[in-house]
Amino acid sequence: MAVQKIKVASIIGRMDELDHVTMICGKSCVFHPDNSLSFYSDTSGFSPLNEENPYSTPLQQLTDAVKGALKKLVLLDEKDMEGIQYTREELDAYVRRIATSLGDLQKERTQAQQEVEQYTREIEQVSHFVGMDLNLDEIRKCKFIKVRFGSLPKEGYEKLQAYKQNPYVIFFPCTNDNLHYWGVYFAPIDVVSEIDRIFSSLYFERTRFMEFKGTPESSAEALRALRDKEIEHIQRVDQKIDTLWAQEEAECQKVFSFLTEKSVYFGIRRYAARYNDNFILTGWVPADHEEDFRHALDGLRSVEYTFEDAEEELSHSPPVALKNRKVFKPFEFFVDMYGLPAYDEVDPTPFVAITYVLLFGIMFGDLGQGLCVSIVGWLMWKWKKMKLGKALIPCGISSAIFGTLFGSVFGFEHALDPLYKAVFGLDEKPIEVMEPNTTNLIIYSAVGIGMLLVVVAMLINIYSSLRRHHWENALFGPNGLAGLVFYTALVAGFGGQLVFGWQIVNTAYVLGLIVLPIAVIFFREILGGLVERRSDWKPESWGNFIMQNFFEVFEYLLSYATNTMSFLRVGAFVLVHAGMMLVVFTLAEMTSGIGYVLIAIIGNVFVMGLEGLLVGIQVLRLEFYEMFSRFFDGDGRPFNPVVVRRDA
């Protein structure tokens, strides 16, 4: 259970060396800057550096211009940037020239594209009326008759029958789809207002042909010619952009990489503080990179620095980087979901890895389906780089192992009987999940596993609290020594009597191991204050203290019971899996041949998907609520060093 060792670096130097220092910090990829003023009690002579980043504007201009031209900028490797230098004037001039050239071409392309879209919309409008032998020029010359082109929804078209007594309410359809009819109606000029009102009530949408000439066919053809002309214009602009990019790509990538580096390095300055003509910069560095960092700073003449262990600066909440073995690392994903541990807190990742894999395997015990889960997890990681996929691989293997123990292969409960006979000399599998005696054993075992994990969580809390000198939590808290004594005494006394017939519960046992720990938990704040020598150990109001702690202790007692009973779901899902597969094969046996095979396959896929999701969520719930909450606060902040190239 490891949190990476961190040291706090305090760097002091002349202002004219600050850019060199920020460059060293940025290139190291291990420097996490922090507010320098917060590390000093007297800051009267200091002032923060509120400077505008001179590289952010040209960087944004260059990025926008290249992105608008549908080209891609990439960060060059650090070795490819060695020896490359630009002045600010050179950068501004280059970016201005490229942004202007690409911007003008992009503006020209955008205008042409808008024309294409406009022509396309107009062609679509005209195409609805192709086939009508009407000359738009002649229609415009009509003095006594008005012609209206447009569309009617199908409901409106059907309602025209209500106006059949009116000789002018006649709609001549041309084309239609599932929702509309497109066509035309005519009206004498003296009644056109009334006819327009009737068609408007039928939700007629008018199509205007203000600039179209000739027939709809000739108008559509003319529009297509204009659209083709603009498409050719776009192609010529694209060729100009490609030619310009071919000429400038290499230099543009260098300028982009240089600007990105400088912008990131300059961003470190905002964490620094100024004192006259000097600066102070503070940040966090992994302990195993201290020597390299010292060596890089030694090249600067005016710079002085100190490194202190993060344990000496716990009040500043040192950032946390988890450091686990490869087998445990995938489960950092679940820890991040809950919250990182504080720097001096225990890293729960190995505990999560072991318990999650174990519980998942028990609840989803099936040899065939478990191997499928592992394969799916591997594909999720291989193709999509999903962190959850890496965690599913060991979970699937665990499921396969417990599936072998339960004798289940894709729901076939006796497929492994020959294996048991050949290896162990058994006639059939040793565990028959659906037998009443075995069912009871599974339920009792699930509760036993829950009790054991709750005790382990308490022990981790005691260890973590002692290491952090939180004596109240370690000795007198509900998850500390007092809570551990109460819980184990309750389990051993009454559980042992119920299961094994132990007769160890007597008056002294109850008073010493049950009542006394409850009293200690009740007065934990007072006892903790005395041990930690806090001045405020005495409550301001004894009445409020007694009332508040009474309900808190009552809640703690309920939590011991509910947390333990929550582990019943471990055994329940063992039975659920067997029951679901029993339903699948009951349905399959109602058919034969290919029907049996299809139902068995589809049923297995359904059960894997549904139960895999439910088991994953339920195990995570057990981790977070029944175990994490006993020893883990999750209020740490992540270690985020300044990095230009995230893949570095």
XYZ file of C-alpha atoms in Angstrom:
648
model
C 0.000 0.000 0.000
C 2.221 2.770 -1.270
C 1.904 6.470 -1.944
C 4.874 7.792 -3.891
C 7.332 9.709 -1.740
C 7.229 13.434 -2.482
C 9.503 16.317 -1.558
C 8.742 20.019 -1.520
C 11.241 22.121 -3.488
C 11.737 25.796 -2.654
C 13.660 27.689 -5.340
C 15.000 31.239 -4.908
C 16.830 33.291 -7.504
C 17.087 36.484 -9.537
C 14.110 37.472 -11.692
C 16.186 37.286 -14.863
C 16.732 33.551 -14.168
C 13.028 32.740 -13.654
C 12.440 31.729 -17.284
C 15.362 29.291 -17.104
C 13.981 27.834 -13.872
C 10.473 27.372 -15.296
C 11.961 25.713 -18.376
C 13.880 23.261 -16.183
C 10.761 22.571 -14.121
C 8.668 21.998 -17.232
C 11.193 19.809 -19.025
C 11.594 17.615 -15.951
C 7.926 16.489 -16.266
C 7.927 15.870 -12.491
C 7.366 19.359 -11.022
C 3.962 20.077 -9.466
C 3.881 23.838 -8.755
C 2.087 25.241 -5.735
C 1.224 28.685 -4.413
C 4.569 29.896 -3.091
C 3.081 32.533 -0.776
C 1.149 29.883 1.173
C 4.409 28.366 2.439
C 5.536 31.510 4.265
C 4.019 33.077 7.366
C 5.298 36.599 6.666
C 4.519 37.627 3.089
C 4.438 41.402 3.549
C 7.374 41.953 1.191
C 6.186 39.516 -1.483
C 3.894 40.080 -4.425
C 2.368 37.507 -6.805
C 3.334 37.554 -10.483
C 0.175 38.570 -12.309
C 1.512 38.545 -15.852
C -0.241 37.926 -19.121
C 1.115 34.941 -20.997
C 2.646 36.414 -24.199
C 2.613 33.032 -25.936
C -1.039 32.089 -25.438
C -2.489 34.519 -28.010
C -0.225 33.595 -30.963
C -0.578 29.917 -30.037
C -4.355 30.191 -30.136
C -4.255 32.123 -33.435
C -2.042 29.506 -35.045
C -4.139 26.628 -33.711
C -7.417 28.168 -34.881
C -6.035 28.975 -38.343
C -4.648 25.481 -38.943
C -7.707 23.774 -37.491
C -9.959 25.926 -39.675
C -7.965 24.769 -42.718
C -8.656 21.143 -41.666
C -4.985 20.447 -41.030
C -3.394 18.923 -37.942
C -0.726 20.280 -35.632
C 1.441 17.840 -33.658
C 3.996 18.394 -30.925
C 7.466 17.512 -32.121
C 9.664 15.375 -29.913
C 11.956 17.205 -27.527
C 15.033 15.985 -29.404
C 13.628 17.427 -32.640
C 13.334 20.841 -30.953
C 16.919 20.994 -29.719
C 18.633 24.189 -30.783
C 15.475 25.770 -32.245
C 14.928 29.320 -31.017
C 12.617 32.146 -32.042
C 12.291 35.697 -30.813
C 8.835 36.967 -29.920
C 8.932 39.267 -32.945
C 9.687 36.330 -35.238
C 6.879 34.288 -33.704
C 4.332 37.094 -33.985
C 5.286 37.827 -37.600
C 5.134 34.178 -38.662
C 1.830 33.481 -36.936
C 0.328 36.669 -38.362
C 1.371 35.704 -41.894
C 0.141 32.095 -41.672
C -3.093 33.031 -39.897
C -3.828 35.716 -42.498
C -3.072 33.465 -45.482
C -5.029 30.494 -44.164
C -7.781 32.756 -42.835
C -8.334 34.413 -46.210
C -8.463 31.067 -47.977
C -10.759 29.635 -45.349
C -13.044 32.670 -45.607
C -13.179 32.229 -49.375
C -13.939 28.535 -48.928
C -16.645 29.223 -46.355
C -18.408 31.685 -48.631
C -18.343 29.204 -51.490
C -19.624 26.458 -49.210
C -22.504 28.685 -48.104
C -23.375 29.262 -51.748
C -23.364 25.517 -52.374
C -25.682 24.949 -49.433
C -28.010 27.729 -50.595
C -28.170 26.323 -54.124
C -28.794 22.840 -52.722
C -31.752 24.091 -50.687
C -33.166 25.900 -53.731
C -32.710 22.832 -55.955
C -34.560 20.774 -53.360
C -37.417 23.280 -53.366
C -37.676 23.415 -57.178
C -37.362 19.624 -57.530
C -40.703 19.172 -55.787
C -42.384 20.893 -58.732
C -40.493 19.300 -61.614
C -42.980 17.850 -64.088
C -45.484 20.703 -63.931
C -45.743 22.345 -67.328
C -45.625 25.889 -65.925
C -43.441 28.781 -66.987
C -42.495 30.886 -63.984
C -41.962 33.976 -66.147
C -45.478 33.724 -67.575
C -46.948 33.208 -64.114
C -45.424 36.438 -62.865
C -47.129 38.324 -65.738
C -50.616 37.184 -64.688
C -52.727 40.190 -63.612
C -56.035 38.543 -62.691
C -54.931 35.196 -61.267
C -52.544 34.449 -58.392
C -50.557 31.215 -58.313
C -49.256 29.751 -55.048
C -46.573 27.036 -54.927
C -45.984 25.181 -51.689
C -46.616 22.112 -49.541
C -49.524 20.727 -47.562
C -49.230 18.196 -44.751
C -51.125 15.011 -45.488
C -53.716 15.841 -42.830
C -54.362 19.204 -44.496
C -54.592 17.632 -47.941
C -57.237 15.201 -46.708
C -59.277 18.064 -45.197
C -59.620 19.727 -48.620
C -62.739 17.601 -49.116
C -64.543 19.873 -46.661
C -64.175 22.774 -49.130
C -65.245 20.994 -52.335
C -68.202 23.365 -52.751
C -65.698 26.206 -53.282
C -64.496 25.982 -56.911
C -61.237 27.795 -56.109
C -60.083 25.563 -53.231
C -58.362 23.087 -55.504
C -54.810 21.843 -54.890
C -52.840 20.263 -57.748
C -50.232 17.922 -56.232
C -46.971 17.245 -58.009
C -44.814 15.171 -55.617
C -45.237 13.791 -52.107
C -43.506 11.888 -49.326
C -44.733 10.289 -46.113
C -45.642 13.633 -44.567
C -46.315 16.244 -47.264
C -47.726 16.952 -50.697
C -46.040 19.573 -52.891
C -48.087 21.340 -55.559
C -49.913 24.507 -56.589
C -53.281 26.228 -56.303
C -54.792 29.123 -58.339
C -57.122 31.912 -57.214
C -58.696 34.948 -58.895
C -57.245 38.166 -57.571
C -60.524 39.324 -56.049
C -60.853 36.217 -53.797
C -57.167 35.410 -53.269
C -57.233 36.631 -49.657
C -60.022 34.245 -48.744
C -58.369 31.302 -50.536
C -54.998 32.060 -48.893
C -56.748 32.084 -45.501
C -58.321 28.684 -46.139
C -55.028 27.105 -47.208
C -53.234 28.750 -44.285
C -55.705 27.081 -41.918
C -54.678 23.791 -43.534
C -50.991 24.590 -42.698
C -49.991 25.309 -46.279
C -46.304 26.360 -46.493
C -45.595 28.581 -49.443
C -42.521 28.200 -51.647
C -41.434 31.442 -53.325
C -39.633 31.470 -56.697
C -38.577 35.082 -56.732
C -35.402 34.662 -58.779
C -36.233 31.519 -60.739
C -36.911 31.755 -64.449
C -38.472 29.458 -67.015
C -39.892 26.108 -65.994
C -39.013 24.315 -62.710
C -36.911 21.917 -64.823
C -34.844 24.702 -66.370
C -34.522 26.465 -63.014
C -33.233 23.264 -61.374
C -30.735 22.762 -64.189
C -29.489 26.350 -63.885
C -29.117 25.979 -60.128
C -27.138 22.763 -60.539
C -24.776 24.528 -62.906
C -24.246 27.339 -60.393
C -23.700 24.817 -57.598
C -21.154 22.875 -59.668
C -19.316 26.118 -60.327
C -19.045 26.828 -56.592
C -17.920 23.248 -55.907
C -15.113 23.728 -58.404
C -14.280 26.977 -56.613
C -14.009 25.060 -53.309
C -11.726 22.501 -54.937
C -9.428 25.274 -56.209
C -9.302 26.831 -52.727
C -8.526 23.424 -51.204
C -5.661 23.029 -53.664
C -4.295 26.430 -52.617
C -4.552 25.419 -48.945
C -2.787 22.100 -49.643
C -0.033 23.875 -51.553
C 0.476 26.427 -48.776
C 0.454 23.700 -46.111
C 2.992 21.617 -48.034
C 5.309 24.632 -48.065
C 4.783 25.642 -44.433
C 4.008 22.425 -42.567
C 7.516 21.725 -41.281
C 8.071 25.274 -40.055
C 4.541 25.509 -38.706
C 5.005 22.390 -36.579
C 8.228 23.827 -35.158
C 6.589 27.138 -34.307
C 3.600 25.361 -32.776
C 5.830 23.124 -30.636
C 7.972 26.081 -29.573
C 4.931 28.185 -28.650
C 3.368 25.288 -26.735
C 6.528 24.712 -24.724
C 6.981 28.383 -23.936
C 3.321 28.825 -23.028
C 3.405 25.881 -20.624
C 6.675 27.004 -19.056
C 5.418 30.574 -18.691
C 2.308 29.245 -16.938
C 4.516 28.109 -14.045
C 5.360 31.772 -13.300
C 1.903 32.437 -11.875
C 2.753 30.197 -8.912
C 5.882 32.226 -8.119
C 6.175 35.290 -5.877
C 8.407 38.335 -6.286
C 10.534 39.963 -3.606
C 12.274 43.080 -4.935
C 14.338 41.727 -7.853
C 14.171 38.118 -6.673
C 11.631 35.319 -7.055
C 10.489 32.381 -4.952
C 9.006 29.275 -6.582
C 7.675 26.286 -4.628
C 6.488 22.927 -5.847
C 6.472 19.186 -5.298
C 8.920 16.700 -6.803
C 9.018 12.874 -6.446
C 11.817 11.861 -4.104
C 13.374 9.520 -6.680
C 13.797 12.473 -9.122
C 15.402 14.817 -6.603
C 18.984 14.262 -7.737
C 18.212 14.905 -11.406
C 16.299 18.031 -10.454
C 19.176 19.289 -8.299
C 21.655 18.660 -11.091
C 19.568 20.684 -13.562
C 19.264 23.639 -11.166
C 22.958 23.631 -10.327
C 23.687 25.115 -13.747
C 22.071 28.428 -12.779
C 24.394 30.761 -10.869
C 21.964 32.895 -8.863
C 19.566 30.085 -7.966
C 19.429 28.473 -4.539
C 17.091 25.692 -3.517
C 16.063 23.426 -0.657
C 14.270 20.078 -0.589
C 12.211 18.946 2.400
C 10.237 15.773 3.027
C 6.518 16.123 2.420
C 5.887 14.744 5.910
C 7.139 18.106 7.219
C 4.549 19.995 5.151
C 1.370 17.967 5.738
C -0.528 21.171 6.484
C -0.136 22.066 2.789
C -1.756 18.796 1.633
C 1.061 17.275 -0.440
C -0.215 15.935 -3.773
C -0.590 12.190 -4.129
C 0.692 9.832 -6.809
C -0.196 6.179 -6.281
C 2.633 3.726 -6.729
C 1.532 0.100 -6.916
C 2.766 -3.138 -8.380
C 1.638 -3.970 -11.892
C -0.863 -6.560 -10.677
C -2.625 -3.983 -8.467
C -2.350 -0.944 -10.732
C -5.603 -1.468 -12.728
C -7.586 -1.058 -9.510
C -6.306 2.475 -8.966
C -9.239 3.265 -11.271
C -11.708 2.437 -8.470
C -9.700 4.357 -5.869
C -9.720 7.442 -8.111
C -13.512 7.152 -8.369
C -13.832 7.345 -4.572
C -11.071 9.908 -4.035
C -7.321 9.766 -3.587
C -5.877 9.101 -0.125
C -4.170 11.921 1.726
C -0.376 11.832 1.544
C -0.004 10.266 5.005
C -2.983 7.955 4.556
C -2.897 4.268 3.596
C -3.283 3.547 -0.119
C -6.193 1.072 -0.334
C -5.431 -0.099 -3.881
C -3.939 -3.540 -2.996
C -6.807 -4.169 -0.562
C -9.317 -3.218 -3.263
C -7.591 -5.391 -5.850
C -7.607 -8.504 -3.664
C -11.115 -8.132 -2.243
C -12.746 -6.988 -5.500
C -11.321 -9.880 -7.496
C -12.218 -12.360 -4.754
C -15.807 -11.164 -4.308
C -16.418 -10.806 -8.051
C -15.213 -14.353 -8.622
C -17.438 -15.796 -5.899
C -20.549 -13.919 -7.067
C -19.981 -14.618 -10.773
C -18.604 -18.144 -10.570
C -18.669 -19.725 -14.018
C -15.673 -21.146 -15.864
C -16.819 -20.365 -19.412
C -18.419 -16.999 -18.696
C -15.460 -15.936 -16.556
C -13.032 -16.573 -19.393
C -15.325 -14.552 -21.688
C -15.266 -11.656 -19.207
C -11.452 -11.737 -19.253
C -11.390 -11.719 -23.052
C -13.859 -8.816 -23.196
C -11.768 -6.909 -20.639
C -8.608 -7.501 -22.677
C -10.325 -6.262 -25.843
C -11.644 -3.166 -24.022
C -8.114 -2.296 -22.985
C -6.419 -3.308 -26.232
C -8.761 -1.475 -28.589
C -10.250 1.350 -26.499
C -7.658 1.741 -23.695
C -10.484 1.566 -21.157
C -9.108 1.325 -17.608
C -12.069 -0.810 -16.579
C -10.982 -3.422 -19.127
C -7.688 -4.081 -17.325
C -9.561 -4.621 -14.063
C -11.969 -7.076 -15.707
C -9.155 -9.414 -16.785
C -8.279 -10.707 -13.270
C -11.972 -10.582 -12.300
C -12.799 -12.945 -15.143
C -9.970 -15.285 -14.150
C -11.277 -15.312 -10.571
C -14.763 -16.113 -11.896
C -13.310 -19.007 -13.898
C -11.537 -20.393 -10.818
C -14.664 -20.283 -8.662
C -16.683 -21.572 -11.615
C -14.397 -24.611 -11.639
C -15.055 -25.048 -7.911
C -18.826 -24.727 -8.421
C -18.695 -26.969 -11.500
C -20.404 -24.451 -13.801
C -19.405 -23.992 -17.474
C -21.736 -21.644 -19.375
C -24.467 -22.825 -17.013
C -23.831 -26.547 -17.601
C -23.619 -27.634 -13.970
C -22.147 -31.101 -14.550
C -19.823 -30.473 -17.485
C -16.765 -30.812 -15.220
C -17.789 -34.091 -13.554
C -15.238 -36.095 -15.633
C -12.514 -33.720 -14.430
C -13.450 -34.212 -10.777
C -13.494 -37.990 -11.257
C -10.137 -38.084 -13.034
C -8.319 -35.709 -10.664
C -10.031 -36.155 -7.295
C -11.838 -39.452 -7.718
C -15.241 -37.804 -7.160
C -18.374 -38.974 -8.942
C -19.609 -35.409 -9.380
C -18.767 -31.836 -8.430
C -18.137 -31.190 -4.712
C -20.454 -28.150 -4.417
C -24.066 -28.387 -5.576
C -25.199 -24.767 -5.244
C -28.948 -25.372 -5.360
C -29.044 -28.058 -2.623
C -30.626 -26.724 0.630
C -27.665 -27.639 2.825
C -25.213 -26.072 0.419
C -27.394 -22.960 0.107
C -27.276 -22.424 3.862
C -23.524 -22.948 3.858
C -23.093 -20.363 1.098
C -25.163 -17.786 3.009
C -23.253 -18.399 6.266
C -19.944 -18.237 4.430
C -20.906 -14.908 2.832
C -21.652 -13.436 6.255
C -18.370 -14.864 7.556
C -16.463 -13.257 4.693
C -18.202 -9.984 5.503
C -17.207 -10.171 9.169
C -13.607 -10.908 8.251
C -13.403 -8.010 5.782
C -14.987 -5.595 8.272
C -12.365 -6.595 10.856
C -9.568 -6.164 8.301
C -10.926 -2.709 7.401
C -10.881 -1.768 11.097
C -7.293 -2.994 11.465
C -6.249 -0.912 8.453
C -7.947 2.109 10.026
C -6.127 1.569 13.307
C -2.775 1.276 11.525
C -3.420 4.314 9.336
C -4.648 6.451 12.231
C -1.701 5.509 14.446
C 0.692 6.403 11.635
C -1.028 9.789 11.272
C -1.138 10.289 15.084
C -4.935 10.474 15.053
C -5.225 8.875 18.475
C -8.942 9.482 18.893
C -9.782 7.655 15.681
C -7.238 4.887 16.286
C -8.107 4.060 19.902
C -11.589 5.300 20.727
C -13.466 5.537 17.417
C -16.145 3.121 16.145
C -13.634 1.828 13.596
C -10.717 2.003 16.002
C -9.574 -0.290 18.790
C -12.769 0.185 20.821
C -14.965 -0.629 17.830
C -12.795 -3.626 16.953
C -13.060 -5.059 20.479
C -16.836 -4.560 20.526
C -17.404 -6.074 17.084
C -15.127 -9.107 17.525
C -16.506 -9.755 21.006
C -20.047 -9.651 19.674
C -19.183 -11.968 16.773
C -17.104 -14.397 18.831
C -19.488 -14.478 21.806
C -22.911 -14.749 20.231
C -21.887 -16.001 16.783
C -19.607 -18.639 18.295
C -22.361 -19.799 20.621
C -24.842 -20.027 17.746
C -22.547 -21.824 15.277
C -20.016 -23.727 17.417
C -21.766 -23.906 20.777
C -19.163 -21.832 22.625
C -20.309 -20.831 26.109
C -18.076 -17.821 26.719
C -20.612 -15.059 27.220
C -21.011 -14.124 30.896
C -21.430 -10.946 32.915
C -17.711 -10.092 32.883
C -17.548 -10.750 29.138
C -20.508 -8.462 28.443
C -19.298 -5.672 30.747
C -15.663 -5.769 29.699
C -15.846 -6.503 25.989
C -19.225 -5.088 24.944
C -20.459 -2.409 27.369
C -17.049 -0.848 28.064
C -16.121 -0.397 24.341
C -19.533 1.234 23.743
C -18.852 3.632 26.620
C -15.398 4.408 25.192
C -16.943 5.136 21.775
C -19.547 7.345 23.473
C -16.846 9.470 25.158
C -14.358 9.226 22.273
C -14.134 12.996 21.736
C -13.272 13.664 25.379
C -10.813 10.773 25.599
C -9.231 11.729 22.287
C -8.895 15.349 23.367
C -7.143 14.308 26.565
C -4.745 11.942 24.798
C -3.992 14.470 22.051
C -3.814 17.270 24.662
C -6.332 19.469 22.927
C -7.457 22.527 24.833
C -11.069 22.090 23.703
C -11.466 18.517 24.986
C -14.305 19.504 27.339
C -17.738 19.883 25.649
C -19.413 23.273 25.878
C -22.766 21.729 26.770
C -22.956 18.327 28.430
C -26.636 18.006 27.558
C -26.029 18.505 23.847
C -22.989 16.234 24.025
C -24.934 13.355 25.600
C -27.899 13.746 23.240
C -25.757 13.937 20.099
C -23.481 11.040 21.021
C -26.396 8.847 22.060
C -27.843 8.956 18.562
C -24.397 8.638 16.947
C -23.564 5.526 18.966
C -26.981 4.088 18.126
C -26.236 4.716 14.441
C -22.831 3.035 14.793
C -24.438 -0.048 16.361
C -26.886 -0.251 13.460
C -24.050 0.152 10.944
C -22.196 -2.856 12.403
C -25.270 -4.986 11.736
C -26.206 -3.530 8.340
C -22.638 -3.596 7.024
C -22.286 -7.248 7.984
C -25.672 -8.202 6.544
C -24.785 -6.422 3.283
C -22.411 -9.255 2.537
C -25.391 -11.575 2.216
C -25.530 -10.351 -1.372
C -22.275 -12.251 -2.010
C -23.995 -15.547 -1.315
C -27.236 -14.389 -2.908
C -25.563 -13.763 -6.258
C -24.075 -17.258 -6.241
C -27.621 -18.565 -6.062
C -28.908 -15.962 -8.538
C -26.392 -17.083 -11.143
C -27.382 -20.722 -10.784
C -31.068 -19.782 -10.853
C -30.780 -17.624 -13.976
C -28.924 -20.337 -15.870
C -31.530 -22.873 -14.712
C -34.214 -20.680 -16.310
C -32.171 -20.451 -19.533
C -31.848 -24.212 -19.875
C -35.469 -24.810 -18.878
C -36.472 -22.620 -21.828
C -33.926 -24.318 -24.080
C -35.212 -27.775 -23.227
C -38.669 -26.737 -24.394
C -37.224 -26.798 -27.936
C -34.731 -29.000 -29.724
C -32.006 -28.850 -32.334
C -30.978 -25.381 -33.459
C -33.593 -23.788 -31.156
C -31.892 -25.306 -28.107
C -28.501 -24.023 -29.231
C -29.773 -20.499 -29.978
C -31.580 -20.168 -26.645
C -28.520 -21.456 -24.774
C -26.210 -18.993 -26.536
C -28.529 -15.988 -26.257
C -29.281 -16.856 -22.635
C -25.598 -17.039 -21.771
C -24.916 -13.684 -23.442
C -27.853 -12.098 -21.604
C -26.799 -13.519 -18.227
C -23.164 -12.486 -18.745
C -24.159 -8.941 -19.622
C -26.788 -8.448 -16.939
C -25.117 -10.313 -14.114
C -21.665 -8.963 -14.945
C -23.014 -5.425 -14.648
C -24.920 -6.125 -11.434
C -22.046 -7.988 -9.773
C -19.557 -5.278 -10.723
C -21.784 -2.588 -9.197
C -22.603 -4.591 -6.062
C -18.963 -5.435 -5.335
C -18.053 -1.778 -5.821
C -20.803 -0.849 -3.375
C -19.403 -3.266 -0.798
C -15.965 -1.733 -1.291
C -17.117 1.862 -0.942
C -19.742 1.622 1.804
C -18.848 -1.408 3.891
C -15.034 -1.191 3.766
C -13.700 2.133 2.436
C -15.827 4.188 4.793
C -14.123 2.564 7.798
C -10.553 3.577 7.085
C -10.407 5.903 4.100
C -11.360 9.585 3.736
C -10.385 10.074 0.083
C -9.624 13.793 0.430
C -6.188 13.750 -1.209
C -5.337 15.824 -4.266
C -3.679 14.309 -7.336
C -0.054 14.879 -8.254
C -0.252 16.799 -11.547
C 3.214 17.782 -12.729
C 3.657 20.301 -15.502
C 4.008 18.306 -18.704
C 4.217 19.623 -22.260
C 3.915 16.243 -23.955
C 1.467 14.063 -22.051
C 2.867 10.867 -23.581
C 6.321 11.668 -22.262
